mmCIF file of C-alpha atoms and ligand atoms in Angstrom:
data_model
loop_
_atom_site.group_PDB
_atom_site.id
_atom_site.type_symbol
_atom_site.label_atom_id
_atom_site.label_comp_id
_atom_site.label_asym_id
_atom_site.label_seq_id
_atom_site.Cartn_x
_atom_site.Cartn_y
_atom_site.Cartn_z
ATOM 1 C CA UNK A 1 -30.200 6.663 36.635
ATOM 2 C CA UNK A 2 -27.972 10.128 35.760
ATOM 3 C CA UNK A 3 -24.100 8.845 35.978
ATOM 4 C CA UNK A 4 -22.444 11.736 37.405
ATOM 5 C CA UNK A 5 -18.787 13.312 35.526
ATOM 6 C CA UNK A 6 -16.473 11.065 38.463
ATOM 7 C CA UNK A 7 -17.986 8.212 36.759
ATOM 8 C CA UNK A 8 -17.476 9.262 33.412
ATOM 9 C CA UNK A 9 -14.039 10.026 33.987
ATOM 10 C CA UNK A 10 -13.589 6.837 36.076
ATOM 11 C CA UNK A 11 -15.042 4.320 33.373
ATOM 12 C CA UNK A 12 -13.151 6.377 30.474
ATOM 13 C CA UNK A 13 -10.296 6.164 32.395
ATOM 14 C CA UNK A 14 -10.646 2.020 32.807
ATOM 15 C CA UNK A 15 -11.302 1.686 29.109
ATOM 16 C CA UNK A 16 -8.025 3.861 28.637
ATOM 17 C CA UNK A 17 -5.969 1.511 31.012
ATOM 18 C CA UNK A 18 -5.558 -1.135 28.186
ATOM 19 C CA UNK A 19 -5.062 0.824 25.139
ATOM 20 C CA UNK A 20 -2.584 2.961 27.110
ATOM 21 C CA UNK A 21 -0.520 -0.232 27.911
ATOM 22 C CA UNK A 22 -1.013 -1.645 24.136
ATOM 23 C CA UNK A 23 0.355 1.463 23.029
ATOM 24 C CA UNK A 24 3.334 1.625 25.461
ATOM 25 C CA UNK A 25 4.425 -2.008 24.068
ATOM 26 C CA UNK A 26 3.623 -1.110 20.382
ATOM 27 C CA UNK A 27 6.239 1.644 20.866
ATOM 28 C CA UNK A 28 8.574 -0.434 22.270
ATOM 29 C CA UNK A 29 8.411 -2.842 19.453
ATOM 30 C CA UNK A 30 9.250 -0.123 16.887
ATOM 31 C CA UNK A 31 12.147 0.806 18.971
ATOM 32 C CA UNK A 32 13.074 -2.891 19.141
ATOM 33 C CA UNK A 33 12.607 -2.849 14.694
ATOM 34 C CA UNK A 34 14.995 -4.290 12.290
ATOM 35 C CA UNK A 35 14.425 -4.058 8.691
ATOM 36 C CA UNK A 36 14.755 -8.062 7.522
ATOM 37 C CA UNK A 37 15.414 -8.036 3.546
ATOM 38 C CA UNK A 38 13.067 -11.203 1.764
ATOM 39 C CA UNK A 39 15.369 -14.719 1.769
ATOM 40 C CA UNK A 40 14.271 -14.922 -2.109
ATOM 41 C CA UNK A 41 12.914 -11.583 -3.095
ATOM 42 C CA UNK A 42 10.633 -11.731 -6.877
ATOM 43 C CA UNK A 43 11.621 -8.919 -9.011
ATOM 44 C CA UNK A 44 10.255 -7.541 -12.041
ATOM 45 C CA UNK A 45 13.011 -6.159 -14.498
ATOM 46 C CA UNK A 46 12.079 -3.415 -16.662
ATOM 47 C CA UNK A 47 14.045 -2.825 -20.040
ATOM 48 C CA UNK A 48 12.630 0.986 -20.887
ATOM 49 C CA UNK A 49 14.515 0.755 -23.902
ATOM 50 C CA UNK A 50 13.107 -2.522 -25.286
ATOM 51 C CA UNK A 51 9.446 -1.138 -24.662
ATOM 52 C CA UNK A 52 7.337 -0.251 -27.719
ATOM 53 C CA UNK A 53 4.517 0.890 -26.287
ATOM 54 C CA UNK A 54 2.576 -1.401 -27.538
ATOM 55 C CA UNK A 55 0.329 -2.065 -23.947
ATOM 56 C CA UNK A 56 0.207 -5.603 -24.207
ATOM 57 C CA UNK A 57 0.908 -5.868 -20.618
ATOM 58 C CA UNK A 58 -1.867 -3.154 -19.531
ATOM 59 C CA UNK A 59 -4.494 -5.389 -20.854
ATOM 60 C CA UNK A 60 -2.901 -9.117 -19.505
ATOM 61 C CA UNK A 61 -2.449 -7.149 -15.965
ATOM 62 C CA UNK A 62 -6.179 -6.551 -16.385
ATOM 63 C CA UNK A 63 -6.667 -10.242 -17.082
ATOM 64 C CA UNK A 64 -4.652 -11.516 -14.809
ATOM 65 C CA UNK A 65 -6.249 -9.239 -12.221
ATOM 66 C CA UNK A 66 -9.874 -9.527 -12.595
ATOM 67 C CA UNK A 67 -10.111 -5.667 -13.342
ATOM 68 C CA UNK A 68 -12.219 -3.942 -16.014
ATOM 69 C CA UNK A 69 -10.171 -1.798 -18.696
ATOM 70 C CA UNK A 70 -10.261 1.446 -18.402
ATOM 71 C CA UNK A 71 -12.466 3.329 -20.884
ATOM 72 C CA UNK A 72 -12.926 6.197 -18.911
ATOM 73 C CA UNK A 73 -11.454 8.834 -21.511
ATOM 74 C CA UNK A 74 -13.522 8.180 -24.860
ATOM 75 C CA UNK A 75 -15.923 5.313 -23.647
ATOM 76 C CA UNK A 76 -14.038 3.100 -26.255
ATOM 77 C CA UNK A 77 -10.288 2.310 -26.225
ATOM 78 C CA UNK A 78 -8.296 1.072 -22.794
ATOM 79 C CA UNK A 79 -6.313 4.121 -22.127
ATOM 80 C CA UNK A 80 -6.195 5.412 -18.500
ATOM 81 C CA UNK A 81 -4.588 8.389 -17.501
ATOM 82 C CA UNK A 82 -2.499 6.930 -14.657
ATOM 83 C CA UNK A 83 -2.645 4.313 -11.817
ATOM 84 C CA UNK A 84 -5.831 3.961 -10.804
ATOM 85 C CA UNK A 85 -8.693 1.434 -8.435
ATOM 86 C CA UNK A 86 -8.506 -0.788 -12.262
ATOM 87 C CA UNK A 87 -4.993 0.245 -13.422
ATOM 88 C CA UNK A 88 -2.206 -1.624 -11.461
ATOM 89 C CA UNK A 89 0.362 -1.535 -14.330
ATOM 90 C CA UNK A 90 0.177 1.547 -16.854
ATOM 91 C CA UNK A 91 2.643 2.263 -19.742
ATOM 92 C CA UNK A 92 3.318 6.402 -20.093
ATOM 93 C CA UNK A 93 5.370 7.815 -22.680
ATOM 94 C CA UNK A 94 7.866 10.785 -21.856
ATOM 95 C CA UNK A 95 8.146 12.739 -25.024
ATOM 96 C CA UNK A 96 10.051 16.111 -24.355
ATOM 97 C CA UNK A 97 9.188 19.279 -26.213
ATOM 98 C CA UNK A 98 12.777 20.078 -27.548
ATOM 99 C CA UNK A 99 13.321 16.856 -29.531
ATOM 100 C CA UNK A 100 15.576 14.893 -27.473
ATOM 101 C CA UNK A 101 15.078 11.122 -26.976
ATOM 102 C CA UNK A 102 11.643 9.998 -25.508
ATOM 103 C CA UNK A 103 10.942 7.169 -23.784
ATOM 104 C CA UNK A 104 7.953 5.253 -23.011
ATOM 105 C CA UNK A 105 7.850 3.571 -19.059
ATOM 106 C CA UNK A 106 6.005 0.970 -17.425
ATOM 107 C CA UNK A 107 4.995 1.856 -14.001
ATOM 108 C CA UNK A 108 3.576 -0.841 -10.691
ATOM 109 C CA UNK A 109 4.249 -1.213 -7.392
ATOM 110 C CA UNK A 110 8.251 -1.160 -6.790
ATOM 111 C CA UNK A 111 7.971 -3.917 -3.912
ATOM 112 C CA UNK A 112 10.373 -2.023 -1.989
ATOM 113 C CA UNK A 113 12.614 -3.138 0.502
ATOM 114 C CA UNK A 114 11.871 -1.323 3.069
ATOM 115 C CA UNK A 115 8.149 0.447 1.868
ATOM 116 C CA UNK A 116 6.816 3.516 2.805
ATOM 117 C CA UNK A 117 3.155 2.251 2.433
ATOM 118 C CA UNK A 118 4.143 -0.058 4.954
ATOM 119 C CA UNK A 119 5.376 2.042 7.490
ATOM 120 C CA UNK A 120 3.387 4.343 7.148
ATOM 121 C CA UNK A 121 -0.157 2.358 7.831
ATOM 122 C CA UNK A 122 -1.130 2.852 11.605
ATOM 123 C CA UNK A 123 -2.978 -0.429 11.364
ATOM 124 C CA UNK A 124 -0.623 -2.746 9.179
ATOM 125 C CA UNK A 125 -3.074 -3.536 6.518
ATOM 126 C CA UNK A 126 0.208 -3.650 4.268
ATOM 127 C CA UNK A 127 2.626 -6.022 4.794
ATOM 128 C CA UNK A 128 5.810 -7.116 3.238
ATOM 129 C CA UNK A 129 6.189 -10.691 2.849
ATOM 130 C CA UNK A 130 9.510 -12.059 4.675
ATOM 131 C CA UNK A 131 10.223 -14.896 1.829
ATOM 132 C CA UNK A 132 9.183 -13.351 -1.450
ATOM 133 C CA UNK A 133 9.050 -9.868 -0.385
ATOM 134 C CA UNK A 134 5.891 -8.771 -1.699
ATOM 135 C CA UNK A 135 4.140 -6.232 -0.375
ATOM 136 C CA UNK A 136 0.726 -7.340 -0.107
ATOM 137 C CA UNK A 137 -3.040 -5.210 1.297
ATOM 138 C CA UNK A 138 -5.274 -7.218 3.746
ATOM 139 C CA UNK A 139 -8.637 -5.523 3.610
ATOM 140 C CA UNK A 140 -9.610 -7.011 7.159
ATOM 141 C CA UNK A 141 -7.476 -4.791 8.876
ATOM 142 C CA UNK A 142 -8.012 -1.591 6.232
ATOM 143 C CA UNK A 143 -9.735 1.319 7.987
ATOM 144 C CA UNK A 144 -9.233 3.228 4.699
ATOM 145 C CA UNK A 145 -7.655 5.962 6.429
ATOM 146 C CA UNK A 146 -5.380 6.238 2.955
ATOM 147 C CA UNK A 147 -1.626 7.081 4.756
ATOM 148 C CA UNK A 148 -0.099 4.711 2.441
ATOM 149 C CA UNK A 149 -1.116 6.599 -0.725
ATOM 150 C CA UNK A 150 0.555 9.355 0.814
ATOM 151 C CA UNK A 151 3.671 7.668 2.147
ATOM 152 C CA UNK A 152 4.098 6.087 -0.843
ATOM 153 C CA UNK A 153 7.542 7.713 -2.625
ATOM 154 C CA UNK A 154 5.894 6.392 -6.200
ATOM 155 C CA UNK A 155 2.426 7.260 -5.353
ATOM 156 C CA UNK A 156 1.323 3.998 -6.584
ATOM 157 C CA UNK A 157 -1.183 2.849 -3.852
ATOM 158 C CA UNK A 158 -5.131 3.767 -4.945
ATOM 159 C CA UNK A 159 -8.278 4.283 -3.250
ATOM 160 C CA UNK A 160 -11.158 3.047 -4.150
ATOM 161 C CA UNK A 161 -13.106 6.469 -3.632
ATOM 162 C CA UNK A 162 -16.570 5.098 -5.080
ATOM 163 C CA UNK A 163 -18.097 2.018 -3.200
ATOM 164 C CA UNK A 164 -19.438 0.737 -0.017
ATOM 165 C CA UNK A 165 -16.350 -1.135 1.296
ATOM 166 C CA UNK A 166 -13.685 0.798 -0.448
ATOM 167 C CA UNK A 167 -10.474 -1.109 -1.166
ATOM 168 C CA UNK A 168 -6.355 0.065 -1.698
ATOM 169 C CA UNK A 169 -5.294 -1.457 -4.841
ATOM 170 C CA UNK A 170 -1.514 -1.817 -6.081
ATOM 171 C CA UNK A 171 0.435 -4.421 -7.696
ATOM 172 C CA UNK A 172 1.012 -7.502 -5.696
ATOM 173 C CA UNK A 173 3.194 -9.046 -8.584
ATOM 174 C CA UNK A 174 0.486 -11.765 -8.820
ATOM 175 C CA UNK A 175 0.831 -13.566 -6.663
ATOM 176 C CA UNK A 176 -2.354 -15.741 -7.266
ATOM 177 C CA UNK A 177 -0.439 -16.757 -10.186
ATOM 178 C CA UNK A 178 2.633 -17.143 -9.088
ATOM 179 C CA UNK A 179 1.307 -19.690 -6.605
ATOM 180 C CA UNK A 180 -0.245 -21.609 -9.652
ATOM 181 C CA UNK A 181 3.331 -21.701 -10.901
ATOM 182 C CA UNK A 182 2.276 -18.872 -13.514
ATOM 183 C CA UNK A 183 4.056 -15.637 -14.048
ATOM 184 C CA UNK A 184 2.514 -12.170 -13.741
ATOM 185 C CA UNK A 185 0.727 -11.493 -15.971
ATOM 186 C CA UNK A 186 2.369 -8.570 -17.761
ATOM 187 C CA UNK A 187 5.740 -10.667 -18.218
ATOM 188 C CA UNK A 188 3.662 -13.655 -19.602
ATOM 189 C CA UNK A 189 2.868 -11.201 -22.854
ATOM 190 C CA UNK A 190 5.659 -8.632 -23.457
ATOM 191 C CA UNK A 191 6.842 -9.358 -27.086
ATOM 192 C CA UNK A 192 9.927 -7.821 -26.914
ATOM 193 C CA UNK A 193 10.499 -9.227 -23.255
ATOM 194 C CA UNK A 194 10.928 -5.307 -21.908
ATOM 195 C CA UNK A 195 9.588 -6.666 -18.454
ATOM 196 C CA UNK A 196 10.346 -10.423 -17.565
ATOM 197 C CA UNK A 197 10.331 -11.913 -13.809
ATOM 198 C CA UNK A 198 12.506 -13.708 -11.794
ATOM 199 C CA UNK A 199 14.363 -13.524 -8.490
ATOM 200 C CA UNK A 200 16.179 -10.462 -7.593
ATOM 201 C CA UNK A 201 19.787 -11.542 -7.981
ATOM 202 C CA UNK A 202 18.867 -13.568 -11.695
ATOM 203 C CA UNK A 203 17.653 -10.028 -12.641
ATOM 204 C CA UNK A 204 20.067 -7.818 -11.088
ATOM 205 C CA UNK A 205 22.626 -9.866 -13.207
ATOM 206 C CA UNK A 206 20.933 -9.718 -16.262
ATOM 207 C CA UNK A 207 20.507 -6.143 -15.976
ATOM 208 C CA UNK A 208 24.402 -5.821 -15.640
ATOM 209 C CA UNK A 209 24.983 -7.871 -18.268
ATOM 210 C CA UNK A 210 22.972 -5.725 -20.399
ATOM 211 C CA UNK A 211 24.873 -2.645 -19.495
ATOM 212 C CA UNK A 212 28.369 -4.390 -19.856
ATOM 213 C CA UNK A 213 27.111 -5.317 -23.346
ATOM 214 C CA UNK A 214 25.993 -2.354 -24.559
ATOM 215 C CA UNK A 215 28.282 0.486 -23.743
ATOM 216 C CA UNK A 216 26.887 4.332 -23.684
ATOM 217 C CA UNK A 217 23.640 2.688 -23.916
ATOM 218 C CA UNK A 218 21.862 3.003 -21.057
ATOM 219 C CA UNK A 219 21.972 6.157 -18.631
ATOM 220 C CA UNK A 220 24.915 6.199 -16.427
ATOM 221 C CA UNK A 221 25.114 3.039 -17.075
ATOM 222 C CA UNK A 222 22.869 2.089 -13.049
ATOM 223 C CA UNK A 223 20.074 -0.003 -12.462
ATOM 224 C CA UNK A 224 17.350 2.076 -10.911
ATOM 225 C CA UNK A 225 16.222 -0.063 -8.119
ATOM 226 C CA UNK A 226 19.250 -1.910 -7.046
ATOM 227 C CA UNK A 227 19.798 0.745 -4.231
ATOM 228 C CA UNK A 228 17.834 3.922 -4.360
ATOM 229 C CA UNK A 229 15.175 3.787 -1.974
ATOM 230 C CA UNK A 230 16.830 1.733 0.337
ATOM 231 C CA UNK A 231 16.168 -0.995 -2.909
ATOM 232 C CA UNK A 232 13.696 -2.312 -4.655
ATOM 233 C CA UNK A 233 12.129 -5.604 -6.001
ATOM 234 C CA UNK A 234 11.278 -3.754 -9.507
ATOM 235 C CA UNK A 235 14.358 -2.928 -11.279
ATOM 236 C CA UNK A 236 14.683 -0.286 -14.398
ATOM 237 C CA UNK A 237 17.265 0.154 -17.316
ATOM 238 C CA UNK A 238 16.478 3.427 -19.107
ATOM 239 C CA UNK A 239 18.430 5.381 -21.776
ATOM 240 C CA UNK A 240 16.831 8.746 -20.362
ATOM 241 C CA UNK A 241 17.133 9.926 -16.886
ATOM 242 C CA UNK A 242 15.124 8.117 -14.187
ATOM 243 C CA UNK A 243 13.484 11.167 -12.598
ATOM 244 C CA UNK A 244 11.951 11.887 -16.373
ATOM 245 C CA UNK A 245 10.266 8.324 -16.290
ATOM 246 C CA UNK A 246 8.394 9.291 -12.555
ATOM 247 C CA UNK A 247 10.795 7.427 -10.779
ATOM 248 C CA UNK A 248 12.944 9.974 -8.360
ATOM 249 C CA UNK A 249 16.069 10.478 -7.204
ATOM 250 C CA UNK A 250 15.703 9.415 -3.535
ATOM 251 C CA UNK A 251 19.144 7.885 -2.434
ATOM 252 C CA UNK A 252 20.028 4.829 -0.906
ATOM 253 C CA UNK A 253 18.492 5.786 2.356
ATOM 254 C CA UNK A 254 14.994 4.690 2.728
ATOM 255 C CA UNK A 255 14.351 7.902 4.867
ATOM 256 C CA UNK A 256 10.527 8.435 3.782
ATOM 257 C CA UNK A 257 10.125 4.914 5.465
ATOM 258 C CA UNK A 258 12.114 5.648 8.389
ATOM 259 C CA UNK A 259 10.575 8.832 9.492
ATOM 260 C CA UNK A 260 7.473 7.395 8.712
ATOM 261 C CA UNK A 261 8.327 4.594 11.166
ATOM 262 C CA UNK A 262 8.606 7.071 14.031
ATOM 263 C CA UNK A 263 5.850 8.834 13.064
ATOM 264 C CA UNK A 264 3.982 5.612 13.602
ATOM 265 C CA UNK A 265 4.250 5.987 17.367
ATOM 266 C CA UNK A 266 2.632 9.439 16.868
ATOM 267 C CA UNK A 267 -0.075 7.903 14.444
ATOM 268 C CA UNK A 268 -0.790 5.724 17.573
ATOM 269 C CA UNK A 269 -2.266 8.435 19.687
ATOM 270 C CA UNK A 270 -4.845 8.662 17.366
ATOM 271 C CA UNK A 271 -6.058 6.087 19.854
ATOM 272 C CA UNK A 272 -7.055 8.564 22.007
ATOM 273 C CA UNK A 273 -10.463 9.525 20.464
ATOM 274 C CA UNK A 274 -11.195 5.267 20.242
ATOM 275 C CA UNK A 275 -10.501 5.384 24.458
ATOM 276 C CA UNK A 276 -12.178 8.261 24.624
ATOM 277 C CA UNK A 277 -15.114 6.257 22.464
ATOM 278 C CA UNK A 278 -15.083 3.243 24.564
ATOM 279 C CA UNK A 279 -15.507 5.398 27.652
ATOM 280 C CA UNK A 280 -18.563 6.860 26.294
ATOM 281 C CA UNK A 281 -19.878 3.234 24.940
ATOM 282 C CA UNK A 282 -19.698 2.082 28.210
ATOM 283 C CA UNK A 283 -21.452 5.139 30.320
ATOM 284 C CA UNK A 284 -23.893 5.007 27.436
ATOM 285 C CA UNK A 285 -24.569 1.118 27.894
ATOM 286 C CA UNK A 286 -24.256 1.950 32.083
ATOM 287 C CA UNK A 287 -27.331 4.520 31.072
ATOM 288 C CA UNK A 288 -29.369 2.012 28.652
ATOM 289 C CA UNK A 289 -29.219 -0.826 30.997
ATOM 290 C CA UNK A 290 -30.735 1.564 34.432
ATOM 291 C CA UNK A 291 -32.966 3.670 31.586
ATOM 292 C CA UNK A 292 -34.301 -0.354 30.449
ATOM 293 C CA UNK A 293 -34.188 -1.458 34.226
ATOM 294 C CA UNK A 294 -36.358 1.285 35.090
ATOM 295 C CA UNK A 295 -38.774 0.998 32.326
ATOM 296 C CA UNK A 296 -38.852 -3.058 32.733
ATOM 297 C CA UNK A 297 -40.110 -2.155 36.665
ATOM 298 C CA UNK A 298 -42.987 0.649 35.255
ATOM 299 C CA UNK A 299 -44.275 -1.717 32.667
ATOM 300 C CA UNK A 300 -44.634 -4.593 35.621
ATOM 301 C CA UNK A 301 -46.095 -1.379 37.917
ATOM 302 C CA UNK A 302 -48.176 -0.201 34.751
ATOM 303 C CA UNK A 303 -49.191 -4.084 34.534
ATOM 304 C CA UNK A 304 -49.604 -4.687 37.882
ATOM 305 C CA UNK A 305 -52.053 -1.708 37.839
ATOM 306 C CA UNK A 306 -54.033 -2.746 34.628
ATOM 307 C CA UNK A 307 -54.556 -6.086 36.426
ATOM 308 C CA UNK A 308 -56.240 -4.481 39.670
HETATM 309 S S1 SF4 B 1 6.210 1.396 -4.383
HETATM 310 FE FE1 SF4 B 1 4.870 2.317 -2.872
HETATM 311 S S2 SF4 B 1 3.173 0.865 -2.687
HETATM 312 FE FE2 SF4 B 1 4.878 -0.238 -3.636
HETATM 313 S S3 SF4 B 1 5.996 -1.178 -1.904
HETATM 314 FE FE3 SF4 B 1 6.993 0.794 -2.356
HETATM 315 S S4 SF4 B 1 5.978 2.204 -0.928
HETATM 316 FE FE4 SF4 B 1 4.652 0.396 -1.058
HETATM 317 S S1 SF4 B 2 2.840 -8.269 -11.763
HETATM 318 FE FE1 SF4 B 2 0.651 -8.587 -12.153
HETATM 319 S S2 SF4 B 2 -0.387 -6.967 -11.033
HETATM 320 FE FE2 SF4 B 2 1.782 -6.412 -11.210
HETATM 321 S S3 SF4 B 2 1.881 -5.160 -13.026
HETATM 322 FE FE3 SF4 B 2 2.370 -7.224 -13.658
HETATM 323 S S4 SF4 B 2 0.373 -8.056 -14.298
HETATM 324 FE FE4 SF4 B 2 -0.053 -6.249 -13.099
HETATM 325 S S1 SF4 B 3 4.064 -5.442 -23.263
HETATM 326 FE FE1 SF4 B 3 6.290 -5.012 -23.196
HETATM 327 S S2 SF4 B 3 6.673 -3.775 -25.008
HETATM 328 FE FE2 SF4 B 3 4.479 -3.764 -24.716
HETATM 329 S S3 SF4 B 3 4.128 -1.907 -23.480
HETATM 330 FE FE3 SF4 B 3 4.360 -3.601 -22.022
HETATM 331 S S4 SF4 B 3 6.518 -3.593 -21.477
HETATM 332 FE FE4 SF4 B 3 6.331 -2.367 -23.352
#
């Protein structure tokens, strides 16, 4: 039962039909996108210059998280190096060579408004939530493919390298506590209340506040978060510049997520190779079911024959 190459092509060609029409409406949808920002987006405010280091909220994210502290450098104290499959929250000092002020930073998931992690899955495994704004990871539709490390502008996103079923983990701002009517878990233990939660606005005003109350204090006197990137749900005071703590000078304009958006309709030929796939399933299953009719007709002959 040989298929011949018309039939290939033929039944790769049906299998494409589908796909090719999924993909033709997919890109009309993107054309068709409007960025919606969250009806009550949940912030975390970050006070750089209230932080002493002390990584109280490393450990409760840990807690709060289910994740094992990181040991990895000595094999005794909690002290990873950066982000990492256990590390969702990390504290890094910036201590410069020539004396001038350091500063120590917290670092998450910025929950931004418009997130490169999201547009840039091909499979929207990362979603933003259209109430809270939360960007959240659903490992059902994860093909671990790992765009959104890349596209993310704060390379925050991790993959689990090690592991059968490998997972992304980032910050989700706990939201298996907050729907206990807990905070997250780092604000729950900061004694100096450097990081504390609430909604955006509450924050955004506090942070203002702060600035109109201490003059010369913070550095030029902006609230990293309220528009770079397009904005963002975490929001940072800092007496040293922002691009010192990790966090970079992007702009108002979102434009990693944008281009990433229209490089989604590119990311969705990458199709191709699953049509092409399907097409040989199906001559493959064409093949097994002749190859098993045939063989279910010589066993009957073979049969037949034993019986005479
Ligand atoms: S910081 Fe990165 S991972 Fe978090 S929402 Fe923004 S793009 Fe996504
Ligand atoms: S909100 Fe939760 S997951 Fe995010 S940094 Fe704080 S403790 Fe960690
Ligand atoms: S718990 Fe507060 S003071 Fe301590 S490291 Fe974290 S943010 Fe800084």
């Amino acid at each position: 039962m040989a298929i011949t190459r018309r039939e290939l092509i033929t039944n790769i060609g049906k299998a494409g039909v589908p796909v090719a029409v999924a993909m033709t409406v997919g890109t009309q949808t993107l054309q068709a996108e409007e960025l919606t920002v969250p009806t009550e987006p949940l912030s975390l405010f970050y006070d750089a210059s209230l932080c002493i280091g002390c990584k109280a909220c490393e450990s409760a994210c840990n807690a709060a998280n289910n994740t094992p502290p990181d040991i990895s450098r000595d094999g005794l104290h909690q002290a990873p190096a950066d982000l990492n499959v256990f590390t969702r929250n990390i504290i890094k000092l910036y201590k410069p060579a020539d004396g001038s002020p350091s500063s120590f930073v917290k670092r998450q998931c910025m929950q931004c408004f418009d997130p490169g992690c999201v547009a840039g899955c091909p499979f929207e495994a990362l979603y933003k939530d259209k109430d809270d704004g939360i960007v959240h990871w659903d490992g059902s539709k994860c093909i671990g493919c790992r765009y959104c490390t890349i596209a993310c502008p704060y390379s925050v996103p991790r993959f689990q390298w090690l592991g059968f079923n490998p997972v992304i983990t980032k910050c989700e701002l706990c939201s298996h506590r907050l729907a206990k009517g807990l905070k997250p878990g780092c604000t729950s233990v900061c004694p100096t209340s450097a990081v504390i939660f609430g909604t955006r606005s509450e924050l955004l005003l506090e942070a203002k506040r702060r600035i109109k109350n201490n003059p010369g204090r913070y550095y030029q006197d902006r609230v990293y978060g309220e528009t770079e990137n397009g904005g963002t749900q975490a929001l940072y005071l800092s007496r040293v510049p922002f691009e010192k703590l990790g966090l970079p000078e992007i702009g108002p304009d979102s434009g990693p997520s944008s281009t990433l958006r229209w490089q989604k309709r590119i990311y969705s030929y990458f199709a191709l190779p699953a049509v092409l796939y399907a097409g040989l399933v199906t001559v493959i299953r064409k093949n097994l079911k002749g190859y098993e009719q045939e063989a279910h007709e010589q066993e009957k002959e073979t049969g037949l024959r034993a019986q005479l």
